[in-house]
Amino acid sequence: MTAPAAPRPVDVHALPTMLTALRLPSFQRHWQALAERADTEGWPASRFLAALAELELAERDARRIHRHLQQSQLPGGKTLGALDFKALPGVTKARIEALTAGDWIETGANLIAIGNSGAGKTHVLCAIGHALVEAGRRVLCTSTTDMVQKLQAARRDLALEAALAKLDKFDLIILDDITHAQKDQAESSVLFELIARRYETRSLAIAANQPFSAWDKIFPDQAVTVAAIDRLVHHATILEMNGDSYRRRAAAGRQAAKLDAGATTSSDNL
């Protein structure tokens, strides 16, 4: 019977190089400190490895979320924590938090916020977007005008299909100001192609200052208008946010807080 081969000696000094080759940066950063703790507390090897693996996975998730947040183009200040729900017409905190769970994303459903200018539509949609990115979703936030211009450029370069396929990687696309300006036939055509492509497969979140009855300004062709609205609302949550300007009320609240703070300081000085 052949004797088992003697184990090869382990070169601990080569560990950083091996961890780099294996693309385990968190292992490389933390293994020495954890090894000292494991030696002191008498950990078995399995616990030591599990602790390192947990750190690697947690930091990998954090890096991915940070990368996806940068790619999302979401404005940094428009988060759920920054929303003043008392100043928001037509929506409740419970309803918005339910949307941040993202169940509707699974079925390619849409989210449409309709209301007056300044009613907080963009902030609400971006806050939901931030929460979805934190939950591991891919989100892209853009103005409708910018999206249309990019898709038109792709069509001119005979690369529209490739551009739409690239957008498929995003679970949710937030289109701001869809009714901001009237669009010509070419612009409305690429916008409709985006809506039709994502129908029942990928989600859209849309902010609109005008009710659906005025969407003929977006799609000059009546048949295209009806087809676009039909696809958007078929599986959609609609937030009606008509009321006083959220921006104006929020600014007034901040000003009142400053005045109160100033009055308190003056009283303390006296």
mmCIF file of N, CA and C in Angstrom, residues 1 20-21 29 31 47 64 68 71 78 95 97 99 101 104 113 136 141 176 186 193 210 218 246 250 257 259 267:
data_model
loop_
_atom_site.group_PDB
_atom_site.id
_atom_site.type_symbol
_atom_site.label_atom_id
_atom_site.label_comp_id
_atom_site.label_asym_id
_atom_site.label_seq_id
_atom_site.Cartn_x
_atom_site.Cartn_y
_atom_site.Cartn_z
ATOM 1 N N MET A 1 0.846 -1.193 0.000
ATOM 2 C CA MET A 1 0.000 0.000 0.000
ATOM 3 C C MET A 1 0.884 1.246 0.000
ATOM 4 N N THR A 20 -5.241 38.254 -3.650
ATOM 5 C CA THR A 20 -5.407 39.192 -4.758
ATOM 6 C C THR A 20 -5.773 38.446 -6.032
ATOM 7 N N ALA A 21 -5.094 37.333 -6.283
ATOM 8 C CA ALA A 21 -5.383 36.533 -7.472
ATOM 9 C C ALA A 21 -6.808 35.977 -7.438
ATOM 10 N N ARG A 29 -7.871 42.296 3.653
ATOM 11 C CA ARG A 29 -7.851 43.377 4.643
ATOM 12 C C ARG A 29 -8.033 42.872 6.068
ATOM 13 N N TRP A 31 -7.989 39.393 7.343
ATOM 14 C CA TRP A 31 -7.622 38.059 7.827
ATOM 15 C C TRP A 31 -6.647 38.103 9.005
ATOM 16 N N ARG A 47 -15.112 28.416 11.887
ATOM 17 C CA ARG A 47 -15.654 29.712 12.309
ATOM 18 C C ARG A 47 -14.819 30.852 11.739
ATOM 19 N N ARG A 64 -21.274 46.881 -4.553
ATOM 20 C CA ARG A 64 -22.209 46.783 -5.669
ATOM 21 C C ARG A 64 -23.295 47.852 -5.548
ATOM 22 N N HIS A 68 -24.040 50.753 -8.243
ATOM 23 C CA HIS A 68 -25.356 50.891 -8.858
ATOM 24 C C HIS A 68 -25.982 52.257 -8.547
ATOM 25 N N GLN A 71 -24.430 54.666 -10.961
ATOM 26 C CA GLN A 71 -24.959 54.450 -12.304
ATOM 27 C C GLN A 71 -26.413 54.914 -12.431
ATOM 28 N N LYS A 78 -32.738 63.411 -2.673
ATOM 29 C CA LYS A 78 -34.148 63.017 -2.805
ATOM 30 C C LYS A 78 -34.344 61.586 -2.306
ATOM 31 N N ARG A 95 -48.044 54.118 2.113
ATOM 32 C CA ARG A 95 -48.156 53.717 0.704
ATOM 33 C C ARG A 95 -46.803 53.778 0.004
ATOM 34 N N GLU A 97 -43.820 53.573 1.436
ATOM 35 C CA GLU A 97 -42.961 52.512 1.976
ATOM 36 C C GLU A 97 -43.339 51.156 1.395
ATOM 37 N N LEU A 99 -44.365 50.701 -1.624
ATOM 38 C CA LEU A 99 -43.794 50.683 -2.968
ATOM 39 C C LEU A 99 -42.287 50.428 -2.944
ATOM 40 N N ALA A 101 -40.833 48.312 -1.221
ATOM 41 C CA ALA A 101 -40.595 46.866 -1.095
ATOM 42 C C ALA A 101 -40.272 46.249 -2.450
ATOM 43 N N TRP A 104 -43.812 45.086 -7.039
ATOM 44 C CA TRP A 104 -44.344 45.432 -8.366
ATOM 45 C C TRP A 104 -43.267 45.344 -9.448
ATOM 46 N N ALA A 113 -46.801 59.055 -11.353
ATOM 47 C CA ALA A 113 -47.150 60.149 -10.442
ATOM 48 C C ALA A 113 -47.624 61.333 -11.272
ATOM 49 N N GLY A 136 -30.968 46.160 -3.813
ATOM 50 C CA GLY A 136 -30.302 45.341 -4.823
ATOM 51 C C GLY A 136 -30.848 45.475 -6.229
ATOM 52 N N CYS A 141 -32.365 56.938 -13.425
ATOM 53 C CA CYS A 141 -33.204 58.122 -13.330
ATOM 54 C C CYS A 141 -32.737 59.136 -14.380
ATOM 55 N N ASP A 176 -38.552 61.526 -15.782
ATOM 56 C CA ASP A 176 -39.082 62.753 -15.189
ATOM 57 C C ASP A 176 -39.600 63.681 -16.281
ATOM 58 N N ALA A 186 -40.737 62.065 -34.577
ATOM 59 C CA ALA A 186 -39.549 61.230 -34.366
ATOM 60 C C ALA A 186 -39.291 61.012 -32.884
ATOM 61 N N GLU A 193 -41.337 53.345 -28.491
ATOM 62 C CA GLU A 193 -40.599 52.083 -28.603
ATOM 63 C C GLU A 193 -40.039 51.644 -27.251
ATOM 64 N N GLN A 210 -49.330 66.699 -16.425
ATOM 65 C CA GLN A 210 -50.622 66.767 -17.092
ATOM 66 C C GLN A 210 -51.373 65.452 -16.956
ATOM 67 N N ILE A 218 -47.645 64.738 -25.981
ATOM 68 C CA ILE A 218 -46.472 63.870 -25.998
ATOM 69 C C ILE A 218 -46.429 63.073 -27.285
ATOM 70 N N TYR A 246 -45.271 71.316 -3.198
ATOM 71 C CA TYR A 246 -44.459 70.699 -2.143
ATOM 72 C C TYR A 246 -43.188 71.504 -1.923
ATOM 73 N N ALA A 250 -42.311 73.172 1.551
ATOM 74 C CA ALA A 250 -41.097 72.720 2.228
ATOM 75 C C ALA A 250 -40.167 73.902 2.495
ATOM 76 N N ALA A 257 -38.571 77.374 10.427
ATOM 77 C CA ALA A 257 -37.661 76.762 11.394
ATOM 78 C C ALA A 257 -36.481 77.682 11.682
ATOM 79 N N LEU A 259 -36.498 80.967 11.476
ATOM 80 C CA LEU A 259 -37.001 82.086 12.271
ATOM 81 C C LEU A 259 -37.182 81.680 13.728
ATOM 82 N N SER A 267 -33.742 85.007 22.483
ATOM 83 C CA SER A 267 -34.303 84.899 23.828
ATOM 84 C C SER A 267 -33.253 84.394 24.810
#
